[in-house]
Coordinates of C-alpha atoms in Angstrom, one line a residue:
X1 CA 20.5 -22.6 -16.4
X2 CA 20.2 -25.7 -14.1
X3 CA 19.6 -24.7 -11.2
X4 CA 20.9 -27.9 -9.4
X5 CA 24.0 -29.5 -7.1
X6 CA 27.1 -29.3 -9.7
X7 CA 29.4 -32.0 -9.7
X8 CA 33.5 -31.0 -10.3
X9 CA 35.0 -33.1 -12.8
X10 CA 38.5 -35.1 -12.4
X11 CA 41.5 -34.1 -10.9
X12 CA 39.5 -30.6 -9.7
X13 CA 39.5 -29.5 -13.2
X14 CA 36.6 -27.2 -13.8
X15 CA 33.5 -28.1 -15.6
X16 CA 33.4 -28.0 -19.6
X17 CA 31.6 -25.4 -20.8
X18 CA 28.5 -27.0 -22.6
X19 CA 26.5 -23.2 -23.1
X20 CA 24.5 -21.2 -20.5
X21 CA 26.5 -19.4 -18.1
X22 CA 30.5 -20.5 -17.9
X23 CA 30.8 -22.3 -15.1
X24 CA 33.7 -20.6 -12.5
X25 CA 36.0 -22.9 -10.1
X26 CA 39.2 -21.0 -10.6
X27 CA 40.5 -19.5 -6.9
X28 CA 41.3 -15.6 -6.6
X29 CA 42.2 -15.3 -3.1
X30 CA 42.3 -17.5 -0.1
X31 CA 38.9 -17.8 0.3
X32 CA 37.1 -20.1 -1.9
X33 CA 35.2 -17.3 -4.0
X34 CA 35.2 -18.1 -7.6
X35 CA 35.8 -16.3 -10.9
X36 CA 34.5 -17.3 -14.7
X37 CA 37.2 -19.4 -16.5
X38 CA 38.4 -17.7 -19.1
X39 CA 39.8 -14.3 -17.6
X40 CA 43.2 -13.8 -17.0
X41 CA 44.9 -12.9 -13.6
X42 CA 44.7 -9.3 -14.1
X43 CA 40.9 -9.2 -15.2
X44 CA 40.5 -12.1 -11.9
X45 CA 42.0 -9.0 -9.5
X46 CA 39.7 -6.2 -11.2
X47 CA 36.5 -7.9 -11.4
X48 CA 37.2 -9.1 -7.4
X49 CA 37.5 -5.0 -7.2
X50 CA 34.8 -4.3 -9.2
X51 CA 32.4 -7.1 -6.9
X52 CA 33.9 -6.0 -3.6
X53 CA 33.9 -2.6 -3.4
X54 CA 30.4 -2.3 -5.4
X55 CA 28.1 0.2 -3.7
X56 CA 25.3 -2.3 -3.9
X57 CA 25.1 -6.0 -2.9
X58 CA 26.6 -7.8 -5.8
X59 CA 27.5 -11.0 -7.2
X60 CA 28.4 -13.5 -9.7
X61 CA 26.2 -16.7 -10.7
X62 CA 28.3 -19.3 -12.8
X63 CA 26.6 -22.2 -15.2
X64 CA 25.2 -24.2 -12.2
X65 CA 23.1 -21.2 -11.1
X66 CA 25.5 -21.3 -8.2
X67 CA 26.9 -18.0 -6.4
X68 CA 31.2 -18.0 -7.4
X69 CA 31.5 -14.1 -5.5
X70 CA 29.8 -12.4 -3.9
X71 CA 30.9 -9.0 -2.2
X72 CA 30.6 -7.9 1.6
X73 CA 27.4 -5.8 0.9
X74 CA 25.7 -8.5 -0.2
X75 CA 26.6 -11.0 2.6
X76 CA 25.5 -8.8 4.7
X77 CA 22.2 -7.7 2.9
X78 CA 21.2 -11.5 3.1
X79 CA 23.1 -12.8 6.5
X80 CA 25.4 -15.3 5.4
X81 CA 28.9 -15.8 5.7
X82 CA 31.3 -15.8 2.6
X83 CA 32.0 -19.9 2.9
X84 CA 28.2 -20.5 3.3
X85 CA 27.4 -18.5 0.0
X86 CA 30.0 -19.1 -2.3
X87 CA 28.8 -22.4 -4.1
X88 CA 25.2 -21.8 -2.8
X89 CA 22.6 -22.1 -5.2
X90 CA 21.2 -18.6 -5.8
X91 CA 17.7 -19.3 -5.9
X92 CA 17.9 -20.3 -1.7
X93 CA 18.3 -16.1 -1.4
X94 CA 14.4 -15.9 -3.1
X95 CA 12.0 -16.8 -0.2
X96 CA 10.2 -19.4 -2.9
X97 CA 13.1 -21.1 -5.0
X98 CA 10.8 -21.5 -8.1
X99 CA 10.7 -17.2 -8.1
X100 CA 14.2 -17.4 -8.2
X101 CA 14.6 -20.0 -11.1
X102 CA 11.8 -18.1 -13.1
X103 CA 14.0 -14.1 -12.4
X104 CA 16.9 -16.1 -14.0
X105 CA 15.5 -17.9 -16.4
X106 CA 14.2 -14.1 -17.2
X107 CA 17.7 -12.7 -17.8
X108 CA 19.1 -15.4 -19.8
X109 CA 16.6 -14.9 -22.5
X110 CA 16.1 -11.2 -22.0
X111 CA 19.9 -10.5 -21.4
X112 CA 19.0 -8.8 -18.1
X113 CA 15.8 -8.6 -15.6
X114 CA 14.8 -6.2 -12.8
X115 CA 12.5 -5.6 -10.0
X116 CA 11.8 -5.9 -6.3
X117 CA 11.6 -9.6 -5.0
X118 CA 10.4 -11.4 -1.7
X119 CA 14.2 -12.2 -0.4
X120 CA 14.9 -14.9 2.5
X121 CA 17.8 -14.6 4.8
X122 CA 20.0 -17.4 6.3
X123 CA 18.2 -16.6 10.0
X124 CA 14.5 -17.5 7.4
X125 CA 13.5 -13.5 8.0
X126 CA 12.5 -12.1 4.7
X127 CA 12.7 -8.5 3.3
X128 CA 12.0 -6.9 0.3
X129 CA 15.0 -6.4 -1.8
X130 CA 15.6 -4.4 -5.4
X131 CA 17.2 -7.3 -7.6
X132 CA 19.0 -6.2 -11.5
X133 CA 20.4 -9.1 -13.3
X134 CA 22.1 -9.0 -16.2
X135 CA 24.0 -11.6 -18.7
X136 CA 27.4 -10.4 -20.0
X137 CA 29.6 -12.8 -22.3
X138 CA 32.6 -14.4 -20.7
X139 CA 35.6 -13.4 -22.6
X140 CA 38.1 -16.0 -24.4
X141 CA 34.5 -18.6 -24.3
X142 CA 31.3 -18.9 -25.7
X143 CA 29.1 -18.7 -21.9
X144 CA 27.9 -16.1 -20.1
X145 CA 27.5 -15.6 -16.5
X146 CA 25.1 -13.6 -15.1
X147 CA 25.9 -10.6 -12.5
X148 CA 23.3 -9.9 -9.8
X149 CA 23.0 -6.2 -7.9
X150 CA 20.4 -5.4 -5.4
X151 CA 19.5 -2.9 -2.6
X152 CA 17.6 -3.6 -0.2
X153 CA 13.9 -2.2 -1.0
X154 CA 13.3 -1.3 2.6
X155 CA 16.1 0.8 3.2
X156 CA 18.1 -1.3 5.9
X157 CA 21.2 0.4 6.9
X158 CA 24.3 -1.0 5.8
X159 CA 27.0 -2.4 8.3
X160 CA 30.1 -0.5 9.3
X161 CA 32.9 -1.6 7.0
X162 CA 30.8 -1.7 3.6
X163 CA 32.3 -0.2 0.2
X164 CA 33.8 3.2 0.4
X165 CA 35.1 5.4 -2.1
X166 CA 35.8 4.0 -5.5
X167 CA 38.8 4.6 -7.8
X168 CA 39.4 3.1 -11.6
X169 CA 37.8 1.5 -14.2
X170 CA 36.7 -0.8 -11.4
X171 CA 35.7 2.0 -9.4
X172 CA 33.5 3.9 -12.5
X173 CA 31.6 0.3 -13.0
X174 CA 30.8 0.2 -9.3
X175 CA 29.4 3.5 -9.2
X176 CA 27.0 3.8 -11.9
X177 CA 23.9 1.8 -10.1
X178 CA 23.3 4.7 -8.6
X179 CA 22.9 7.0 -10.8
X180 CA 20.2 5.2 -12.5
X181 CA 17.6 5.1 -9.6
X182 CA 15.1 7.7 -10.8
X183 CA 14.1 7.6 -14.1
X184 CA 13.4 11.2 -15.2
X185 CA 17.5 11.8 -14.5
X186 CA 18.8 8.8 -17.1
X187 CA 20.1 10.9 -19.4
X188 CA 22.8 13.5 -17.3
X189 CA 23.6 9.6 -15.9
X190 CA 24.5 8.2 -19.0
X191 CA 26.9 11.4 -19.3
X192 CA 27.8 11.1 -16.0
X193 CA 28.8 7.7 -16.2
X194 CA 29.9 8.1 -20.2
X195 CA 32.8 11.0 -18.2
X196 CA 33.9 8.8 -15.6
X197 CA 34.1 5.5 -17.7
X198 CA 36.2 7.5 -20.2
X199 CA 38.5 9.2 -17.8
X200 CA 39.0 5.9 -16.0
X201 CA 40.0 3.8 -19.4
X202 CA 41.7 6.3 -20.7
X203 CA 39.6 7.5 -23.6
X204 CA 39.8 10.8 -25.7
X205 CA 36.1 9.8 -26.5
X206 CA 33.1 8.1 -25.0
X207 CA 29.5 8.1 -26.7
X208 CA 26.7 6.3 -27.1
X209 CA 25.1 6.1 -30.9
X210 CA 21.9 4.8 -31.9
X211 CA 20.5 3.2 -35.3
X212 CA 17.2 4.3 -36.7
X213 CA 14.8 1.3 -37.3
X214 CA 15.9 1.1 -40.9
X215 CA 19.3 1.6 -40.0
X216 CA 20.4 3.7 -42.7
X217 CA 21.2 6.2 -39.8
X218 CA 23.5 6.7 -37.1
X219 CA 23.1 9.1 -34.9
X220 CA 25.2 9.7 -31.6
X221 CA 23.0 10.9 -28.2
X222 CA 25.3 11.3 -25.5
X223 CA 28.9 12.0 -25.8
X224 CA 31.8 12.7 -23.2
X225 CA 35.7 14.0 -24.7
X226 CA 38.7 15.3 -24.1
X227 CA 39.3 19.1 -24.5
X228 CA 40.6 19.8 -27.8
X229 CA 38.6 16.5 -29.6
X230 CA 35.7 17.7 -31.3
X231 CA 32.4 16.6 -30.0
X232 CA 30.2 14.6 -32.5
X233 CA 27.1 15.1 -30.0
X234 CA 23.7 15.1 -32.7
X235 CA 26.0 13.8 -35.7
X236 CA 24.4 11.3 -37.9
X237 CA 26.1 9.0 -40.1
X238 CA 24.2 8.0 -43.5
X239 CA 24.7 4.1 -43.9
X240 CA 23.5 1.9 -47.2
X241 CA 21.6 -0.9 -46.0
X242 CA 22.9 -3.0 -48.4
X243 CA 26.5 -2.1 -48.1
X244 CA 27.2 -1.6 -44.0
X245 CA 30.7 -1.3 -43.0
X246 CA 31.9 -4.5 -41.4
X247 CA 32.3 -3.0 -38.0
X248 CA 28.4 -2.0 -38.1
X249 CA 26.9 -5.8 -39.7
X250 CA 29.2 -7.4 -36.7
X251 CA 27.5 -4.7 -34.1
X252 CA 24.0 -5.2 -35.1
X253 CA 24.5 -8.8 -34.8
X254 CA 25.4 -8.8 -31.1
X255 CA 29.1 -8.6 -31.4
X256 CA 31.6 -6.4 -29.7
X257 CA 34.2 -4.9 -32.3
X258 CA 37.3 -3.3 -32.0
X259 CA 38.3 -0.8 -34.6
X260 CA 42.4 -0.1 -34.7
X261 CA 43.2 2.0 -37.5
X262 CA 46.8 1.4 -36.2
X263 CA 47.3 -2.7 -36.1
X264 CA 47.6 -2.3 -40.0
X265 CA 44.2 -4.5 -40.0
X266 CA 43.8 -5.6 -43.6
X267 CA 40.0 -5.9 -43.3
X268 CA 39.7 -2.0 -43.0
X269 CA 38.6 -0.9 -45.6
X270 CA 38.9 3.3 -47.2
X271 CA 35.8 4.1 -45.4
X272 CA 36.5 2.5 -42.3
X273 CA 39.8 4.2 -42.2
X274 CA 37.9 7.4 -43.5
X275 CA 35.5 6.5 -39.8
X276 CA 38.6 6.6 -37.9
X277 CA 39.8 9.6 -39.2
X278 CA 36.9 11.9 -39.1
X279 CA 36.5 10.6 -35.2
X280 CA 40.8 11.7 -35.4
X281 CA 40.8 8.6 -33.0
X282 CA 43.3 5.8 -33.4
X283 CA 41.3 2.7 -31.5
X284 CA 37.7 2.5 -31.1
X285 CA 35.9 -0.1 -29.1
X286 CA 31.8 -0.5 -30.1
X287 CA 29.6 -2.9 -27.8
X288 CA 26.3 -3.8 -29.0
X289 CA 23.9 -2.2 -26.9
X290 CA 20.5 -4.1 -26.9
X291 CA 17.0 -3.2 -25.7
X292 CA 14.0 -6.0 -25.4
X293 CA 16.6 -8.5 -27.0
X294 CA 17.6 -6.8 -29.6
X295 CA 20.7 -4.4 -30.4
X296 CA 19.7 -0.6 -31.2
X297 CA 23.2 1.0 -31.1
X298 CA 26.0 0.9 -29.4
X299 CA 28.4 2.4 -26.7
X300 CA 31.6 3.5 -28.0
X301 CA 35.3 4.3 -26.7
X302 CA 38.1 5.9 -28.6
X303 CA 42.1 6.5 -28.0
X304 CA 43.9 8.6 -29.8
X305 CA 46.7 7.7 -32.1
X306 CA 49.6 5.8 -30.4
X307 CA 47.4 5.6 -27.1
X308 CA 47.3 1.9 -27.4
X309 CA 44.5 -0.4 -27.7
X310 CA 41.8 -1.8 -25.2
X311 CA 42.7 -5.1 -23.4
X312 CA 40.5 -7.7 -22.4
X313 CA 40.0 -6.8 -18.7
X314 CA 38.9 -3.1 -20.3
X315 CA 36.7 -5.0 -22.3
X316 CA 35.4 -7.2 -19.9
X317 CA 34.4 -4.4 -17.2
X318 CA 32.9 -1.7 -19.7
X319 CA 30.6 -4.5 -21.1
X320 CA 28.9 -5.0 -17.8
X321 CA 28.6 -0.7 -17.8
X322 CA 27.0 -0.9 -20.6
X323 CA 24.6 -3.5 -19.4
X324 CA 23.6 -0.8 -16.7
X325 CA 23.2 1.3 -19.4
X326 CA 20.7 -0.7 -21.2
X327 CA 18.6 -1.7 -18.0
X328 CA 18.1 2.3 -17.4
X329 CA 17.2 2.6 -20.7
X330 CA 15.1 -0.5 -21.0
X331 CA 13.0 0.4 -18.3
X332 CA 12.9 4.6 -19.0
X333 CA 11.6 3.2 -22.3
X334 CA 8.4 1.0 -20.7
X335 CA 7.6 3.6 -18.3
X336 CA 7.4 5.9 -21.5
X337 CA 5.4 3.5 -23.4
X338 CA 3.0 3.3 -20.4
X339 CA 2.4 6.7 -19.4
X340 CA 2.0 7.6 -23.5
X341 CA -1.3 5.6 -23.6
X342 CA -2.0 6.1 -19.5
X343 CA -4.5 9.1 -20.6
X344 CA -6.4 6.4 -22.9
X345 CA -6.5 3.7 -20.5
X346 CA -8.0 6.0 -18.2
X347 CA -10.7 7.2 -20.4
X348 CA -11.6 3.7 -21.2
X349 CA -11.6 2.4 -18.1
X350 CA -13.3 6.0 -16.1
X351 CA -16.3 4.9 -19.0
X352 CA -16.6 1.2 -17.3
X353 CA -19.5 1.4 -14.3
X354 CA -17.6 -1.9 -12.8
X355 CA -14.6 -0.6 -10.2
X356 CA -11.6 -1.6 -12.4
X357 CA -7.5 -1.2 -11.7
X358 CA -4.5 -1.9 -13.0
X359 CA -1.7 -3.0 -11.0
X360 CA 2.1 -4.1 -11.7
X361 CA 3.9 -8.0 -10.6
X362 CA 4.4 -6.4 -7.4
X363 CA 0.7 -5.3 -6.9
X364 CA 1.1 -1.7 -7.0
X365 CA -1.5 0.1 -8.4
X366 CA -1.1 1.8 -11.6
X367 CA -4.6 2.7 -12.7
X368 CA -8.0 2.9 -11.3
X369 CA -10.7 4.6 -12.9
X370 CA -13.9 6.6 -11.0
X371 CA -15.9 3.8 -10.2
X372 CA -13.2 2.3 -7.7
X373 CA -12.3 6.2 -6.6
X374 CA -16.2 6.3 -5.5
X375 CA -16.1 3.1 -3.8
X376 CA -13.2 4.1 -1.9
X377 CA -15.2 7.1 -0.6
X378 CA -17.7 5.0 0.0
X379 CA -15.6 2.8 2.2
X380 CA -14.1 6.2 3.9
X381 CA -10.8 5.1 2.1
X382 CA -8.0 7.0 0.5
X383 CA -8.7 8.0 -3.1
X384 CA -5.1 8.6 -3.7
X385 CA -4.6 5.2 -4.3
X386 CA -1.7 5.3 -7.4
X387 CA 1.5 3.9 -6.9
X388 CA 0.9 2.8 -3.6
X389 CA 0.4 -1.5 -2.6
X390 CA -3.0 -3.2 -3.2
X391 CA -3.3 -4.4 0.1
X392 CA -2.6 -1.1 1.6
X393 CA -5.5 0.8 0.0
X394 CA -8.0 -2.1 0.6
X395 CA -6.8 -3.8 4.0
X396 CA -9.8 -6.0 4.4
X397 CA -8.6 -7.9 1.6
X398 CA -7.6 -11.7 2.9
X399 CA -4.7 -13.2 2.2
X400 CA -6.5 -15.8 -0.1
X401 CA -7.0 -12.4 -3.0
X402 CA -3.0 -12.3 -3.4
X403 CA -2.4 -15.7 -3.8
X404 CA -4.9 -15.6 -6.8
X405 CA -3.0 -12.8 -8.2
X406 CA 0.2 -14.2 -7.9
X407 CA -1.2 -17.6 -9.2
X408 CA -2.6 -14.9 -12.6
X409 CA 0.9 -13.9 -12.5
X410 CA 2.9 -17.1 -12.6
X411 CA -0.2 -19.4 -15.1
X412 CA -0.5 -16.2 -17.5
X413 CA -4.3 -17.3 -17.3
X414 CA -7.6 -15.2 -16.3
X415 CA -9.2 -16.1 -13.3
X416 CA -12.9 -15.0 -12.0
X417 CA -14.1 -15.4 -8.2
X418 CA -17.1 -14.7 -5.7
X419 CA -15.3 -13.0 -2.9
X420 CA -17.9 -12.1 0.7
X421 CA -16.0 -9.0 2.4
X422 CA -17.2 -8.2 5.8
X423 CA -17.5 -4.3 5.5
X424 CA -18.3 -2.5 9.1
X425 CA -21.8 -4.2 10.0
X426 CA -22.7 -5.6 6.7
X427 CA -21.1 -8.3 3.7
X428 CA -20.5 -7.3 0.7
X429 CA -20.3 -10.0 -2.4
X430 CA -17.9 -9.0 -4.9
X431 CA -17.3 -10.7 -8.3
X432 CA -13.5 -10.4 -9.5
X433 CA -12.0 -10.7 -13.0
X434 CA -8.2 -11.0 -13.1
X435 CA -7.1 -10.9 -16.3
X436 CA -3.3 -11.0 -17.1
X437 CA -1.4 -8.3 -19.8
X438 CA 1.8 -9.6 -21.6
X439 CA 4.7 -8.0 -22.4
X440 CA 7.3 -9.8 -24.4
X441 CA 6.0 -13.2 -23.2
X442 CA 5.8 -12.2 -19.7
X443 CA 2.7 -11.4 -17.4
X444 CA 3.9 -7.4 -16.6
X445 CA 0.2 -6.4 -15.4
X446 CA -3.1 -7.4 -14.1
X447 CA -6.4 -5.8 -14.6
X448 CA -8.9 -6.5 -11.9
X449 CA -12.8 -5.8 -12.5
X450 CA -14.6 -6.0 -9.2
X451 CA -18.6 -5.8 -9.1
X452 CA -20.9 -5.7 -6.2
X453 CA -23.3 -8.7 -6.5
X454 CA -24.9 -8.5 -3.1
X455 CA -28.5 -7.4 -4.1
X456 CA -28.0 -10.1 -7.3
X457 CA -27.1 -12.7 -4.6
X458 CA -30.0 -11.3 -2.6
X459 CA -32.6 -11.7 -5.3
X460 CA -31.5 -15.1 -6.6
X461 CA -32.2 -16.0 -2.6
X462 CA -35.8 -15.1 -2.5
X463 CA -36.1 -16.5 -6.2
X464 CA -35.1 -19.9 -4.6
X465 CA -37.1 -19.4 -1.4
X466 CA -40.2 -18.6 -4.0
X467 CA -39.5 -21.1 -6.1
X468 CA -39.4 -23.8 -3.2
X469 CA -42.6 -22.4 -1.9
X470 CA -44.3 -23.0 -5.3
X471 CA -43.4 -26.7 -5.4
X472 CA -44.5 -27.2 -1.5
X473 CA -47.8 -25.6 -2.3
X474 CA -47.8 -27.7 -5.8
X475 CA -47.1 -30.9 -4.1
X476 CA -49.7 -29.8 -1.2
X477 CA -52.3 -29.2 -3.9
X478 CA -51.5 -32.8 -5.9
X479 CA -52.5 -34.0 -2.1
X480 CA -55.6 -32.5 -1.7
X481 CA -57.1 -33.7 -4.7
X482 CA -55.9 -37.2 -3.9
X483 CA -58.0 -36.5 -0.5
X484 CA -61.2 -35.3 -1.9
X485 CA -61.0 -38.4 -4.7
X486 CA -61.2 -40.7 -2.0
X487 CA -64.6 -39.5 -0.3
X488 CA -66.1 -38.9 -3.4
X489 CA -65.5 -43.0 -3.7
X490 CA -67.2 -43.7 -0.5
X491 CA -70.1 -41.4 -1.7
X492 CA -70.7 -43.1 -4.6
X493 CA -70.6 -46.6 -2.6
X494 CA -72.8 -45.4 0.0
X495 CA -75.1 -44.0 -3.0
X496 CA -75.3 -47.8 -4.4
X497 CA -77.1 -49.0 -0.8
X498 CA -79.9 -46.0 -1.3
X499 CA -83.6 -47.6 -3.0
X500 CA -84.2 -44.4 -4.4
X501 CA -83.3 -44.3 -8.3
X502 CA -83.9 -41.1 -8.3
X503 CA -81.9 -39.7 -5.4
X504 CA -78.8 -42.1 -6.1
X505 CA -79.1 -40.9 -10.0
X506 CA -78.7 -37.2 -8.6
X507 CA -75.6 -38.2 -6.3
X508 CA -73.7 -39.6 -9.0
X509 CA -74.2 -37.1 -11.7
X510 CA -72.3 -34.5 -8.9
X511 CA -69.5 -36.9 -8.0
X512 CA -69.0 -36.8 -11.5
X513 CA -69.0 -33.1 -11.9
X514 CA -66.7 -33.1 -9.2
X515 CA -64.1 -35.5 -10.9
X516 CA -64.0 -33.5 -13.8
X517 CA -63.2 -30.3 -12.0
X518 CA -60.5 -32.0 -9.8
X519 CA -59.0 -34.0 -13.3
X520 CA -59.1 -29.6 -14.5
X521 CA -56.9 -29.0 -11.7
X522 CA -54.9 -31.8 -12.6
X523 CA -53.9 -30.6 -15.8
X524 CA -53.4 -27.3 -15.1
X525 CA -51.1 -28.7 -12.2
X526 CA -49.2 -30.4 -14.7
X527 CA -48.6 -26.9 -16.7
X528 CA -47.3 -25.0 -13.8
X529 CA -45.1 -27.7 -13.0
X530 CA -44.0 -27.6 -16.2
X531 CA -44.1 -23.4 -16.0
X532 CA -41.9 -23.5 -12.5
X533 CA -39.4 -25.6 -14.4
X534 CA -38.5 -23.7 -17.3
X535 CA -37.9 -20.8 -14.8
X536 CA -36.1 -22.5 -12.9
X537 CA -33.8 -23.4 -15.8
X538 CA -33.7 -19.8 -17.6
X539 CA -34.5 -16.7 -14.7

C-alpha cells in the first residue's frame, strides 16, 4: 500500500485498480464517505450499516492507504470530523506515521494484524488505543481493502449518541468484536457468533471445519443448526490427497466456494452431490479460513433445499466475520504456543545468575527469572512484576532505555549498552543485552540481560590509577639515574686535577662500579616498561 496523496483520474472516474487494496471514490450518502468499487447498492447500504453502527471504532482504508468510512465511534475515538477523515491518510491517526505504515504493511502480508498502538488525535493528545486490522477481498475485483477496529486501550467513555443495539447480518458482524476480548472464552464465541451469523443469513447450518496437516481429514469443531437438522459437531470427513473434491483444492488455495446442489452445476460431481446430501442442505457457502497466512479450514453456511442461494452482500459481510474469527484464533493459538514452553523458558532463564526478562512490542513483561525477582527486593520493588509495563516496575529507568528498545524492535538487531542508574544514595552501572525474538519475520519479543558492573567498573579504576602510578614512578626513576650520571661526570673530572695516581686510580674504579649498577637499573627499567605494557594490553 502507498501510503501517499492519491490523485483522481479524468472525468472523477475512480482510480484503476492496479492490486493492493481497491481503491473507493464511489458516494453512499451525502457526505463524502467512500465505499470499495465493486459492490453493488445494496452491499453499499449494508456495509455503511455494518461500519456505522459497529460497537467499536471502525473503518475502511482503500488502495491509497486513505480512510473511505469511517463510523461515529471512531471519529469520536480520535477527534475528527467526518469531512476531515474521510480521504485522510490513515497513518496521521499513529502518533509516528512510519508505525502506522509498518501495522499496515503487517496486515497486507499477514491478512490481518493486532495490538495496542501509540494513537494521536486531531487536538495532537495521544492515547493508547487497541487497533485489529484485517484484509478482506473486494468482491466483483481482484484488491482488497483493509477494515480497521479499535477500542480505546484506556477505557475512555464513549460519547452520547454512539452505536446502539444491532439487528441483521449487519448487526451479527458488528457484534462479534466483542466477544473475542478474553482469550480463555474463544470457543462459546465462535458458537455464539456461529448462532447469530446463522440466524441473521438465514442458515439451517453454520460450522466451522478444520483440515489435519496432511489434510486427509476434515473434521468440524464448532457447529450452530436449526432444530430438526442433524448436528455434524466432531464429524470427520476422510479425504484422498490425491483426489480432493473441487470445492476442497479451491478452499485450501484461498478461495471462497459456493456449493448449490440446486443450480444444476455440471462441475458437481456424485460425491459432491453425495456432500450435499449427507449435510441434507441445498446451498453451502465455504470461506477459507487462514491462520499465519495460510488456510487451515474453513467457515461454512448451509440452506436448505429451495432456501435460495447466498448473494454477494451475504458474501461480502460474513467474510469480514470470519476474519474476526481467525484473529481470535490466531492469537488464542500464540498465547498457547507461549505458555506451552513458558515453564522451560523459566527454568532456563531462573538457572542464568544475570537478571534476565522477557517482554512483548509493547514492553510488557512476560518473563523474569529469580535473579531480577531478587534484585527487585533488593530495590524494595514489586516482585510481582508479570504482565505489568517495563517502566512501571523499574521507574528510574530514563527515557533514553525505551528508545533503545523500540529501536531493537523496529532494526530486528541486538543491541548492548553501559547504563549508570542513580539508586537512592549510590550509582549503579548496569550492562544491557537486548536481543530481539522473531516470529514469522517480525520482532514479537525482546530479551533483556542486565548485569551489575559497578565493582568491575570500580576495579578497572584503580587498575588505571595503579597503572598511571607505575609509569610516573618509572619515568621518575629514568630521571634520577640521568641525575646521578651527571655528578659521577664531574667526579671523574675533578679526579683528573688530583697528583695522586693512586687516589684518582681509586675514584675511578667506583664511578665505574657505579655506572654499571645504574646501566642494571636501566635494563631492568626497560623490562618493566615492557611488563606494564603487556598488562596494560591483556588485564
Amino acid at each position: 500500500m502507498d501510503l501517499h496523496t492519491a490523485e483522481e483520474s479524468g472525468a472523477g472516474e475512480p482510480p484503476v485498480q492496479q492490486g493492493g487494496v481497491q481503491d473507493c471514490r464511489r458516494e453512499y450518502d451525502p457526505v463524502t464517505s467512500r465505499v470499495p468499487a465493486g459492490i453493488s447498492d445494496v452491499a453499499a447500504l449494508l456495509l455503511q450499516q455494518v461500519v456505522e453502527t459497529s460497537l467499536s471504532g471502525t473503518c475502511i482504508v482503500d488502495r491509497e492507504g486513505r480512510i473511505a468510512v469511517a463510523n461515529d465511534a471512531l471519529l469520536a475515538l480520535w477527534r475528527y470530523d467526518r469531512d476531515t477523515a474521510v480521504g485522510m491518510p490513515v497513518d496521521l491517526l499513529w502518533s509516528s506515521r512510519r508505525e502506522g505504515a509498518d501495522c499496515i504493511g503487517s496486515a497486507l502480508t499477514a491478512g490481518r494484524w493486532s495490538g495496542t498502538i501509540d494513537a494521536r488525535r486531531s487536538d495532537s493528545s495521544r492515547f493508547d488505543v487497541r487497533v485489529s486490522i484485517g484484509a478482506a477481498p473486494c468482491p466483483g475485483t481482484d484488491g482488497v481493502w483493509l477494515v480497521l477496529s479499535c477500542a480505546d486501550a484506556d477505557g475512555e467513555e464513549r460519547p452520547m449518541g454512539a452505536p446502539g443495539r444491532q439487528s441483521g447480518l449487519a448487526g451479527a458482524v458488528a457484534a462479534m468484536p466483542s466477544r473475542f476480548t478474553d482469550p480463555a472464552q474463544i470457543d462459546p464465541a465462535i458458537d455464539a457468533s456461529l448462532e447469530s451469523l446463522g440466524r441473521a443469513c438465514g442458515a439451517s447450518r453454520s460450522s466451522l471445519s478444520l483440515f489435519n496437516e496432511s489434510r486427509t481429514l476434515l473434521g468440524t469443531t464448532h457447529e450452530w443448526c436449526v432444530p430438526g437438522v442433524k448436528p455434524h459437531r466432531g464429524d470427520f470427513q476422510k479425504l484422498l490427497a490425491d483426489d480432493l473434491p473441487w470445492w476442497a483444492v479451491q478452499v485450501l488455495q484461498g478461495e471462497t466456494v459456493l456449493v448449490d446442489g440446486t443450480s444444476g452445476d455440471v462441475r458437481l460431481r456424485r460425491e459432491e452431490r453425495d456432500f450435499l446430501k449427507r449435510q441434507e442442505a441445498g446451498t453451502v457457502l465455504m470461506i477459507p479460513l487462514r491462520l499465519n497466512g495460510a488456510v487451515v479450514g474453513y467457515v461454512g453456511f448451509e440452506r436448505g433445499v429451495g432456501s435460495g442461494r447466498f448473494g454477494g452482500e451475504d458474501v461480502a459481510l460474513l467474510s469480514a466475520a470470519v476474519q474476526i474469527v481467525a484473529g481470535a484464533l490466531d492469537r488464542k493459538q500464540s498465547e498457547y504456543i507461549f505458555r506451552e514452553s513458558e515453564g522451560l523458558y523459566q527454568i532456563v532463564l531462573d538457572a542464568i545468575t544475570d537478571a534476565v526478562i522477557v517482554v512483548d512490542t509493547h514492553l510488557a513483561l512476560l518473563l523474569a527469572n529469580d535473579a531480577f525477582i531478587a534484585w527487585c527486593e533488593e530495590l524494595g520493588l514489586a516482585t510481582d512484576v508479570v504482565g505489568r509495563d517495563l517502566f512501571s516496575v523499574l521507574p528510574f529507568l530514563p527515557p533514553a532505555a525505551r528508545q533503545q528498545y523500540e529501536r531493537v524492535i523496529r532494526t530486528g538487531r541486538p543491541l548492548t549498552s553501559d547504563r549508570p542508574i542513580r539508586l537512592s544514595e549510590r550509582t549503579v552501572i548496569l550492562r544491557e543485552t537486548l536481543i530481539p525474538i522473531f516470529e514469522n519475520g517480525e520482532v514479537a519479543r525482546v530479551i533483556n540481560i542486565s548485569r551489575d558492573i559497578t565493582a568491575q567498573r570500580e576495579v578497572e579504576e584503580l587498575k588505571s590509577r595503579a597503572y598511571g602510578q607505575i609509569e610516573r614512578n618509572m619515568e621518575q626513576f629514568a630521571l634520577l639515574a640521568d641525575h646521578i650520571r651527571n655528578p659521577l661526570q664531574a667526579i671523574v673530572g675533578r679526579a683528573e686535577l688530583i697528583d695522586d695516581a693512586e687516589a684518582r686510580e681509586k675514584i675511578r674504579q667506583q664511578v665505574q662500579r657505579i655506572n654499571g649498577i645504574i646501566d642494571q637499573l636501566d635494563g631492568r627499567w626497560a623490562e618493566s616498561r615492557k611488563l606494564s605494557m603487556f598488562w596494560r594490553r591483556y588485564s
